[in-house]
Coordinates of N, CA, C and O in Angstrom, one line a residue:
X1 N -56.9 -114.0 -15.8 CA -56.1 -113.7 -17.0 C -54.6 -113.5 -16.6 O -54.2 -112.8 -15.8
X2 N -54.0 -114.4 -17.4 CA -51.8 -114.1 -16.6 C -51.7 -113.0 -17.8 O -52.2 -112.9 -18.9
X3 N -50.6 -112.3 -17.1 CA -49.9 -111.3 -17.8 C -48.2 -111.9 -17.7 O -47.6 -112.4 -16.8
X4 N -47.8 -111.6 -18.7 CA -46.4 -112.4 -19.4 C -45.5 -111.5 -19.3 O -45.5 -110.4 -19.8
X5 N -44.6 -112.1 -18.4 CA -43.2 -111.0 -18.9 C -41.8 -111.2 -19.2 O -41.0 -111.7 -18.4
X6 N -41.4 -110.9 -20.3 CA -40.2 -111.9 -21.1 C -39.1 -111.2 -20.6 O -39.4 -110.3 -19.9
X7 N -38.0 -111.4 -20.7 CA -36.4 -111.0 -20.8 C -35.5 -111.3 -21.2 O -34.9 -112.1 -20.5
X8 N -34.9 -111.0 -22.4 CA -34.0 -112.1 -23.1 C -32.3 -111.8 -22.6 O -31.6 -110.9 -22.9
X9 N -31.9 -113.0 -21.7 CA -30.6 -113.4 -20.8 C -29.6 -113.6 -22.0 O -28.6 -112.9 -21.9
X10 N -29.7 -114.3 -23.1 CA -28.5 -113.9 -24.2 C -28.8 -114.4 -25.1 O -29.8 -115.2 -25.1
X11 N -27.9 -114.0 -26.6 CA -28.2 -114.4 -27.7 C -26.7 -115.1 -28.5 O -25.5 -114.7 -28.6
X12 N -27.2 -116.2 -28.7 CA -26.4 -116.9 -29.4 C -26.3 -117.4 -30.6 O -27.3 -117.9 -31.1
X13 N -25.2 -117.3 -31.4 CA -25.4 -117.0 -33.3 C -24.6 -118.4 -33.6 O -23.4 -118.6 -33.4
X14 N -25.9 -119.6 -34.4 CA -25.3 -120.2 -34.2 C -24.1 -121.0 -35.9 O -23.7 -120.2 -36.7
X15 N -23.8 -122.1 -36.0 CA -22.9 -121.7 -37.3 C -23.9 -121.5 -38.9 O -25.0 -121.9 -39.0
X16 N -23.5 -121.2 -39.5 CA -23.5 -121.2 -40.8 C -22.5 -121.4 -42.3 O -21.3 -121.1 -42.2
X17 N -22.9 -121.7 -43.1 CA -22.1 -122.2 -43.9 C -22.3 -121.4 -45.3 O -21.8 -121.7 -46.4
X18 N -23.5 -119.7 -45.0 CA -23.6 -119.0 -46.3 C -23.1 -118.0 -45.8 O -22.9 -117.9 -44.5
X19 N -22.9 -117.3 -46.4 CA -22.4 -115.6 -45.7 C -24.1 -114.9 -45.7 O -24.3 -113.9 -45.0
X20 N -25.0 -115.3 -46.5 CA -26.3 -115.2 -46.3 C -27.0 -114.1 -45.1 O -28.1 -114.7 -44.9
X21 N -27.0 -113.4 -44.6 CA -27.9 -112.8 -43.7 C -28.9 -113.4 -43.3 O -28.9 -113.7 -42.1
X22 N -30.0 -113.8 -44.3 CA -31.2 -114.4 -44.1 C -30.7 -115.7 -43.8 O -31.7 -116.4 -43.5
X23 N -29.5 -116.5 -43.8 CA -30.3 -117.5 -42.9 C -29.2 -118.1 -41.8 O -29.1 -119.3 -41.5
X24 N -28.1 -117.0 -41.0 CA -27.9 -116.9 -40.4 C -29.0 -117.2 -38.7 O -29.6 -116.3 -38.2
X25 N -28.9 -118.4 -38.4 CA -29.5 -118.9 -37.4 C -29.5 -118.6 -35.7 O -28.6 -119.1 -35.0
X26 N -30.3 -117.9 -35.3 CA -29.9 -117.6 -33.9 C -30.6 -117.9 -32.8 O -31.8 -118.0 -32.9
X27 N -29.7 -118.0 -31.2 CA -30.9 -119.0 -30.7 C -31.0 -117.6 -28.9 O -30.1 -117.3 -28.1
X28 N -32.1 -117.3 -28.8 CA -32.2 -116.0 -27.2 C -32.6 -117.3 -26.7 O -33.0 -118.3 -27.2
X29 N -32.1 -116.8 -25.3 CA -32.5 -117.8 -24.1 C -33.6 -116.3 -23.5 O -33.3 -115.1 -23.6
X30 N -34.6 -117.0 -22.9 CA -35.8 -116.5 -22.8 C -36.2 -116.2 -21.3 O -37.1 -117.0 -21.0
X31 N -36.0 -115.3 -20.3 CA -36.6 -115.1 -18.9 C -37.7 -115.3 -19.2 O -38.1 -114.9 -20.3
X32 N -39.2 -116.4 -18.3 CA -40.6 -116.0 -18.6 C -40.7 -115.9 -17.5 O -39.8 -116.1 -16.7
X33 N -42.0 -115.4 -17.1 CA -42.8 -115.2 -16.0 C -44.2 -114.8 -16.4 O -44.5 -113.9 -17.2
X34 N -45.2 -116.0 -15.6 CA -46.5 -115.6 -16.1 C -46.8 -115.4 -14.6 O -46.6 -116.2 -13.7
X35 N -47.6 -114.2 -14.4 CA -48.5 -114.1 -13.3 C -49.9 -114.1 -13.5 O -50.5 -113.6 -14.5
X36 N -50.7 -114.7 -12.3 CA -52.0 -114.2 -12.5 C -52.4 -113.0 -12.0 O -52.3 -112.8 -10.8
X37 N -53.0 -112.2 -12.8 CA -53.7 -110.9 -12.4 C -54.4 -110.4 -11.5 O -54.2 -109.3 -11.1
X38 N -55.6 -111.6 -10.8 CA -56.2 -111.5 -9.9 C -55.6 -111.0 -8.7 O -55.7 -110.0 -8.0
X39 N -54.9 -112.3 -8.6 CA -54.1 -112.9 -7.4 C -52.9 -112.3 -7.4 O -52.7 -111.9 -6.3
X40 N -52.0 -112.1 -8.2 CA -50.9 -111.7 -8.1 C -49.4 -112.7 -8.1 O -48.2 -112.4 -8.0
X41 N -50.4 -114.1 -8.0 CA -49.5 -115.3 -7.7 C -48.3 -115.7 -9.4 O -48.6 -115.3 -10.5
X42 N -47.3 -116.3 -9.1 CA -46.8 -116.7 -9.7 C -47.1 -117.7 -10.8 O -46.8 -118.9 -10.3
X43 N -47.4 -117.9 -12.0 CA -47.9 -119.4 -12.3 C -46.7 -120.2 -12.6 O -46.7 -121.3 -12.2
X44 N -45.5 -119.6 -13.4 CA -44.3 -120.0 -13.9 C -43.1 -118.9 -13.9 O -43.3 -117.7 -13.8
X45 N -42.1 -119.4 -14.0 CA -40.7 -118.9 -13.4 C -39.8 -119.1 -14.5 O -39.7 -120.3 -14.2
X46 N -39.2 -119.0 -15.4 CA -38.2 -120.0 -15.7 C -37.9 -119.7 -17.1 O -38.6 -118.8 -17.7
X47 N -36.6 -120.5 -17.8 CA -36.2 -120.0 -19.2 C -36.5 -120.9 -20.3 O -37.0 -122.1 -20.2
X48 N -36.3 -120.5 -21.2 CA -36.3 -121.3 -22.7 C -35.9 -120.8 -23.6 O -35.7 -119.6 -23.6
X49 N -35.4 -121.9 -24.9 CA -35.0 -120.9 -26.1 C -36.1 -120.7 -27.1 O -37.2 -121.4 -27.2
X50 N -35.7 -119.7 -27.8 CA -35.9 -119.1 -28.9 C -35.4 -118.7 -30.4 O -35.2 -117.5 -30.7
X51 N -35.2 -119.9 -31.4 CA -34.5 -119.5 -32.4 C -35.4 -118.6 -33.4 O -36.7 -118.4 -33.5
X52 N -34.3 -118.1 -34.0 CA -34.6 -116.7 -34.6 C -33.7 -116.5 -36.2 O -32.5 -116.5 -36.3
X53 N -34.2 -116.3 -37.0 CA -33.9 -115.6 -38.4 C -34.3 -114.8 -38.4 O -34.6 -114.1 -37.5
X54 N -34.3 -114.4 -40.3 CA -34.9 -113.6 -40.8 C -36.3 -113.8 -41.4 O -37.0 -113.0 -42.1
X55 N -36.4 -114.9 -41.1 CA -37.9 -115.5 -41.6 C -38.6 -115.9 -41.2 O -39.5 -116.4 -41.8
X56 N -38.4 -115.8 -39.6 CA -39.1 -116.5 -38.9 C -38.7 -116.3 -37.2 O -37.6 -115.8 -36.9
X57 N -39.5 -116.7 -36.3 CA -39.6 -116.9 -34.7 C -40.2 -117.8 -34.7 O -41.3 -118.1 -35.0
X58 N -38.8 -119.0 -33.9 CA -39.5 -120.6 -33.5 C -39.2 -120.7 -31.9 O -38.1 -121.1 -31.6
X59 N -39.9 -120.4 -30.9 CA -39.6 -121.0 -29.9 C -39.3 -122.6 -29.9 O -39.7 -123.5 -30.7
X60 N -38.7 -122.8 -29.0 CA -38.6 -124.6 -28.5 C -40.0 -125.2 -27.8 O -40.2 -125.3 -26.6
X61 N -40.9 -125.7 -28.9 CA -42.3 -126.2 -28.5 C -41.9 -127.3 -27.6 O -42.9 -127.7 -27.0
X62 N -40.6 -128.0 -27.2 CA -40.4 -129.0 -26.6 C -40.0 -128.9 -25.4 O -40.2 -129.8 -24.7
X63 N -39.3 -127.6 -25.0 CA -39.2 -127.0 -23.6 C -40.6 -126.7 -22.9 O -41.0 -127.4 -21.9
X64 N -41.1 -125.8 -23.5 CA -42.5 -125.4 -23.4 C -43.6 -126.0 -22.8 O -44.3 -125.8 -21.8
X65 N -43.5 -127.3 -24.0 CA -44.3 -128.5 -23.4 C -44.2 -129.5 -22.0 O -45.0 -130.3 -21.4
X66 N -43.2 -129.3 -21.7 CA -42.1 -130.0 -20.3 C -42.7 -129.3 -19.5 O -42.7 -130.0 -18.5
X67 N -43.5 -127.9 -19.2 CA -43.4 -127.4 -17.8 C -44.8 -127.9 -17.5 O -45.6 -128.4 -18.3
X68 N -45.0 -127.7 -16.2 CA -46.0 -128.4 -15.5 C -47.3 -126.9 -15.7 O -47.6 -126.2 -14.7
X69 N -47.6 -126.7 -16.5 CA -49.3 -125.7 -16.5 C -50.6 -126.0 -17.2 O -50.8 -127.3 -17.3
X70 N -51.4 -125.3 -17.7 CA -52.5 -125.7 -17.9 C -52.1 -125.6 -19.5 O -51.3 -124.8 -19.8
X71 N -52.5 -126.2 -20.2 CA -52.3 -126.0 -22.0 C -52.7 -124.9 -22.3 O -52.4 -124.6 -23.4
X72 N -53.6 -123.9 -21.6 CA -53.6 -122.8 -22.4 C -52.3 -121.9 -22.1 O -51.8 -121.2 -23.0
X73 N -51.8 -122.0 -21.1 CA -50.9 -121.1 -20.8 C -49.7 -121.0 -21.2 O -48.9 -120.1 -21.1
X74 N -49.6 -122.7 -22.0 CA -48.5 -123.5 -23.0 C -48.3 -122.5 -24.2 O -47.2 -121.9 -24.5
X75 N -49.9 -122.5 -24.9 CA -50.5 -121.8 -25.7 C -49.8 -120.5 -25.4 O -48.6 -120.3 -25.7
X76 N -50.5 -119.8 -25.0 CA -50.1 -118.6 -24.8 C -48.4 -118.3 -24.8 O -47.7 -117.5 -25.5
X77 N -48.1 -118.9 -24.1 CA -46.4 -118.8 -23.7 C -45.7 -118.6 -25.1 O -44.9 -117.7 -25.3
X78 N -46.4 -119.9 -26.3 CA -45.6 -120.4 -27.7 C -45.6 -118.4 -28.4 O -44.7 -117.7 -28.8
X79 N -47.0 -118.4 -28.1 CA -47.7 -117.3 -28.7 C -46.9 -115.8 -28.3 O -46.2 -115.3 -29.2
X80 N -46.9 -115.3 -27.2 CA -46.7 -113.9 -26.5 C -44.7 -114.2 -26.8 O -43.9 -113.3 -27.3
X81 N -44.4 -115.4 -26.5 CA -42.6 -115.3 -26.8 C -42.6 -115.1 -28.1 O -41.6 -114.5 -28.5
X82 N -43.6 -115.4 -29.1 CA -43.2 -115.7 -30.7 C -42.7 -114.4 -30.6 O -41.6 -114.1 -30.7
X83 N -43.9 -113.3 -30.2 CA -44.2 -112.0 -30.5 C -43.4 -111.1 -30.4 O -43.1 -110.2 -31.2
X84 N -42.7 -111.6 -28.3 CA -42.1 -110.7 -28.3 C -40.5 -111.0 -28.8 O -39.6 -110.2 -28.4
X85 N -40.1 -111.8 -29.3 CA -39.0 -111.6 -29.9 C -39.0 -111.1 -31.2 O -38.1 -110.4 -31.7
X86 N -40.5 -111.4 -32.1 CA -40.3 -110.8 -33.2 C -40.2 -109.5 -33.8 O -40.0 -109.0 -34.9
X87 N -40.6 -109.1 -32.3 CA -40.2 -107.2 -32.4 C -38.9 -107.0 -31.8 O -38.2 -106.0 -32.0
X88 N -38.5 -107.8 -31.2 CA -36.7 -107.4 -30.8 C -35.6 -107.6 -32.2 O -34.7 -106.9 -32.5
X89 N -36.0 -108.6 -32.7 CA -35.3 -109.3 -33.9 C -34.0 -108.5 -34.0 O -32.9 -108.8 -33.6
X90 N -34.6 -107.2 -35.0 CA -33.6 -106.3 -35.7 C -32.7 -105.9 -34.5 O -31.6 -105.8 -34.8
X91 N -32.8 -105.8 -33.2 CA -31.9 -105.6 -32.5 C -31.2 -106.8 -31.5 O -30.2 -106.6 -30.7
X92 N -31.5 -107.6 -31.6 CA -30.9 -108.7 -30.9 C -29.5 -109.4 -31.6 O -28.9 -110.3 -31.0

């Protein structure tokens, strides 16, 4: 079983053309690290983005998909980043 651990390195806001709140577009760059539990080994290292509204958490499915792991852990990655940005949101 890997356990995930995120860090978000910076947030960047990017343009808009409403004064809108909601759909001011913004994009975290993402510390990951999955380890495995057993072992304690490393599975992945490395960053990605994360855009972000008010309506939503889209990681970059296309970064994601680029790293060398097993698809569940793809999975999981899309999954556990959606999450944990979607509880930082209001403060990011």
């Amino acid at each position: 079983m890997p356990q995930f651990l995120f860090k978000v390195v910076e947030v960047e806001t990017l343009e808009s053309d409403s004064d809108d709140p909601r759909l001011i577009n913004r994009v975290a760059i993402v510390d990951a690290e999955v380890i495995d539990k057993q072992s304690g080994d490393t599975i992945y290292k490395g960053n990605f983005d994360v855009m972000f509204n008010e309506d939503g958490v889209y990681p970059s499915v296309k970064k994601i998909n680029a790293i060398d792991v097993p698809k569940y852990i793809k999975t999981e990655l899309l999954f556990q980043s959606k999450r944990y940005i979607k509880r930082l949101r209001r403060w990011l």
